[in-house]
PDB file of C-alpha atoms in Angstrom:
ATOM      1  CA  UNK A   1     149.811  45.504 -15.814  1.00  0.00           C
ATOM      2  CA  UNK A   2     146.609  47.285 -16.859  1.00  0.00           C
ATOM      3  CA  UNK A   3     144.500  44.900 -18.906  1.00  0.00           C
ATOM      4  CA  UNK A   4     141.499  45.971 -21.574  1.00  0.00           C
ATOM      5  CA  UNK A   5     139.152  43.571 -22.539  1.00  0.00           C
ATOM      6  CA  UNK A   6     136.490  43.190 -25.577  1.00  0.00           C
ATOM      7  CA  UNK A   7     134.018  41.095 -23.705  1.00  0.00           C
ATOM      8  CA  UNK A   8     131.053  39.876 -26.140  1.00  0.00           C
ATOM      9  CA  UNK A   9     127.630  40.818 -24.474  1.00  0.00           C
ATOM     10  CA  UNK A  10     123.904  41.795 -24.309  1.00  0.00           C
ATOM     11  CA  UNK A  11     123.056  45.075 -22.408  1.00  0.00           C
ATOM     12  CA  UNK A  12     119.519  45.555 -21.280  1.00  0.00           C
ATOM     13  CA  UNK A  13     117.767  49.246 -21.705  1.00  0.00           C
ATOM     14  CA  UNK A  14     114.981  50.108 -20.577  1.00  0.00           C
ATOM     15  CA  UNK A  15     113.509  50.649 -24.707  1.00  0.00           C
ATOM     16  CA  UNK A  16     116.812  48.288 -26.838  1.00  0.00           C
ATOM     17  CA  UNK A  17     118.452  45.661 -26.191  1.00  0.00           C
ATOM     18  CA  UNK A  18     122.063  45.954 -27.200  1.00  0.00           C
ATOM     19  CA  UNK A  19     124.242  42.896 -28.684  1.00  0.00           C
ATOM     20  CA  UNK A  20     127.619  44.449 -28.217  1.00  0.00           C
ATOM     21  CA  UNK A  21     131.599  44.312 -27.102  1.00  0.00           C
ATOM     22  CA  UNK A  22     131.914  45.936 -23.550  1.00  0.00           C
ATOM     23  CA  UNK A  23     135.283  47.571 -23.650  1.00  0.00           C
ATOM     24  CA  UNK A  24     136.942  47.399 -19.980  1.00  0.00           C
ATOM     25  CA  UNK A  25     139.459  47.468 -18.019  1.00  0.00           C
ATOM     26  CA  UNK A  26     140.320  44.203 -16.221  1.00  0.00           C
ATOM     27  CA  UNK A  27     137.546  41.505 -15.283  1.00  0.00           C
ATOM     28  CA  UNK A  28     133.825  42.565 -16.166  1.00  0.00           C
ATOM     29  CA  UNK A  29     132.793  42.764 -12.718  1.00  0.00           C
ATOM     30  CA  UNK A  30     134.796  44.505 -11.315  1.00  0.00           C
ATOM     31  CA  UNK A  31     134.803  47.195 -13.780  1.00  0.00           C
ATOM     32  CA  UNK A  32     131.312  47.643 -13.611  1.00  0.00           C
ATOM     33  CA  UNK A  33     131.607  48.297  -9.308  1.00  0.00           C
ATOM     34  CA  UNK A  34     134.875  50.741  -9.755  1.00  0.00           C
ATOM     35  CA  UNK A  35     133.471  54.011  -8.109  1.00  0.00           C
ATOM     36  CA  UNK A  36     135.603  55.811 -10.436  1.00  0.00           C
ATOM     37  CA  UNK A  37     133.385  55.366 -13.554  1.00  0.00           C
ATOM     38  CA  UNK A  38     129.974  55.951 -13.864  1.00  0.00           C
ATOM     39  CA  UNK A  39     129.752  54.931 -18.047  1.00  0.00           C
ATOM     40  CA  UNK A  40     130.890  51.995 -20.107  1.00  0.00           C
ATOM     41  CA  UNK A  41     132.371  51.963 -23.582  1.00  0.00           C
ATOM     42  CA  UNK A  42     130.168  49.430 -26.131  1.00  0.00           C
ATOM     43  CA  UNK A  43     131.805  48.847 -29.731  1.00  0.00           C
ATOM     44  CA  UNK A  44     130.186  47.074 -32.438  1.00  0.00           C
ATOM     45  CA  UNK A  45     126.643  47.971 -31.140  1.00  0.00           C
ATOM     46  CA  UNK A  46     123.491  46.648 -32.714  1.00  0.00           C
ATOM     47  CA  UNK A  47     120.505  48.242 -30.907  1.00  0.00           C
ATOM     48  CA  UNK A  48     116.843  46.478 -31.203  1.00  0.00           C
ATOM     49  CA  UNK A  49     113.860  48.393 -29.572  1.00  0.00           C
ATOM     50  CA  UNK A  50     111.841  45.755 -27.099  1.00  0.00           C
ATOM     51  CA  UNK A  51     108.361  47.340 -28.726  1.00  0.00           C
ATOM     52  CA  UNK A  52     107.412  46.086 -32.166  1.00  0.00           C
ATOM     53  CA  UNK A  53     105.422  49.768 -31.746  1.00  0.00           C
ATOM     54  CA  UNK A  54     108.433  51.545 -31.493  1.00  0.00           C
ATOM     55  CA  UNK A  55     109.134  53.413 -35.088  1.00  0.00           C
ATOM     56  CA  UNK A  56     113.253  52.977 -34.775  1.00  0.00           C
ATOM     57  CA  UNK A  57     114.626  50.176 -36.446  1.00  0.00           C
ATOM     58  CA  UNK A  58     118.019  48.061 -35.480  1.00  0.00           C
ATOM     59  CA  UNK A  59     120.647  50.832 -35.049  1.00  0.00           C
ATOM     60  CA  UNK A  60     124.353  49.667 -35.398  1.00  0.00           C
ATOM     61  CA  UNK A  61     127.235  52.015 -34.597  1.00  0.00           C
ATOM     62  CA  UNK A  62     130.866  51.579 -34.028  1.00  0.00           C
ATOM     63  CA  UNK A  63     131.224  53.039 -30.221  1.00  0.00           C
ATOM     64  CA  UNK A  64     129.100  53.853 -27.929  1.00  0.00           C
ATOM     65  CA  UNK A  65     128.905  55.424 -23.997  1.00  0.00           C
ATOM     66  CA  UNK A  66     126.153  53.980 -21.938  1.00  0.00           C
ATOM     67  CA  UNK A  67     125.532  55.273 -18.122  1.00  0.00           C
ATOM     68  CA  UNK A  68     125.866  52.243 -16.067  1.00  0.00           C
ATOM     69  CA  UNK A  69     122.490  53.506 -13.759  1.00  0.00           C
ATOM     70  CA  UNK A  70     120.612  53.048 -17.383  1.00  0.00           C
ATOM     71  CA  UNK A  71     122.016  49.361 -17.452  1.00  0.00           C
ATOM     72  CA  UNK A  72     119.059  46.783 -15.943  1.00  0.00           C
ATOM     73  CA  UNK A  73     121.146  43.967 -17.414  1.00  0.00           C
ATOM     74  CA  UNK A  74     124.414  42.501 -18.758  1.00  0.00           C
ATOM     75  CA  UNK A  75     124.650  38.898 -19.663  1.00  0.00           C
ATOM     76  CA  UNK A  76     128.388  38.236 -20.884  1.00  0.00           C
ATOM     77  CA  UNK A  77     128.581  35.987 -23.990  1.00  0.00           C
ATOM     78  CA  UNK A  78     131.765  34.687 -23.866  1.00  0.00           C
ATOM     79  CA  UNK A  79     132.242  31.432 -21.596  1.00  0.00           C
ATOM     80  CA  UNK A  80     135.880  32.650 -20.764  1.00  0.00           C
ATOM     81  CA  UNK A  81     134.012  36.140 -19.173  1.00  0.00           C
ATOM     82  CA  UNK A  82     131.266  34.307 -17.464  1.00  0.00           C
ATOM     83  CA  UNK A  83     133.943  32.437 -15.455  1.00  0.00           C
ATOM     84  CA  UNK A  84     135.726  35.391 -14.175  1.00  0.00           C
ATOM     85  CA  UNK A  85     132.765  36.865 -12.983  1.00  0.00           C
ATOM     86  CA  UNK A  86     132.821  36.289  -8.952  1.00  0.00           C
ATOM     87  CA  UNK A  87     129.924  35.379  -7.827  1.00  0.00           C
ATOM     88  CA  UNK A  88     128.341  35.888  -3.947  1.00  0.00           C
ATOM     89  CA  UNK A  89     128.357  33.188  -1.546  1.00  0.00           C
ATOM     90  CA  UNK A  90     125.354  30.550  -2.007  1.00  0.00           C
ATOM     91  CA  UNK A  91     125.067  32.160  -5.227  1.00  0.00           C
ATOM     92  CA  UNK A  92     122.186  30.355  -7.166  1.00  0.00           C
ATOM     93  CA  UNK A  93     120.497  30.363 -11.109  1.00  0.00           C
ATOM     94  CA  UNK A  94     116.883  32.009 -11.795  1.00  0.00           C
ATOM     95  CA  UNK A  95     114.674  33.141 -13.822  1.00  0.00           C
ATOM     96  CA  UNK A  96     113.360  36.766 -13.268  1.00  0.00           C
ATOM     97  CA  UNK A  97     110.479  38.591 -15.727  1.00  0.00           C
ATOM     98  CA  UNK A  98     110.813  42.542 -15.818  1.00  0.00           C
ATOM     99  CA  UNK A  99     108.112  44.640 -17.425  1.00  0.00           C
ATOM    100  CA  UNK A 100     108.976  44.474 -21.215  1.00  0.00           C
ATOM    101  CA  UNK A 101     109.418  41.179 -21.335  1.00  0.00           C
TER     102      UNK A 101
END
């Protein structure tokens, strides 16, 4: 049975971060490695820019495509999603800086 989620998350850009509903199909992993896709579907977007310089204020919009080689990061807000997610063996929690931040 084919199974579409509304999975709560923040999506890293390079210039926004996006609090958002990813819109899959199936578990969040593996939708994001299925060859057969190279976009996901956000809905109820609100878009910050990272840079208080930046001239565009929070954008909202109702549904969005991102390319998923834009995406740095995705950090599922629902406990129910971050439990599905599989995780490698020896898996283990950190902290990592990138530029912007």
């Amino acid at each position: 049975m084919l199974q579409i989620s509304e999975v709560p998350a923040n999506i890293v850009l390079d210039q926004f971060l996006l609090e958002t509903k990813i819109k899959c199909i199936g578990n969040l992993d593996t939708y994001f490695t299925n060859e057969e896709y190279n976009y996901v579907t956000v809905i109820d977007a609100v878009a910050r820019p990272w840079s208080q310089a930046n001239p565009v204020k929070p954008i909202g919009y109702a549904e969005g495509y991102l390319k998923i080689e834009d995406i740095i990061l995705i950090a599922p807000m629902d406990p129910e999603a971050q439990s599905k997610i599989q995780l490698m063996p020896k898996a283990e929690r950190t902290i990592f800086y990138l530029g912007p931040f």
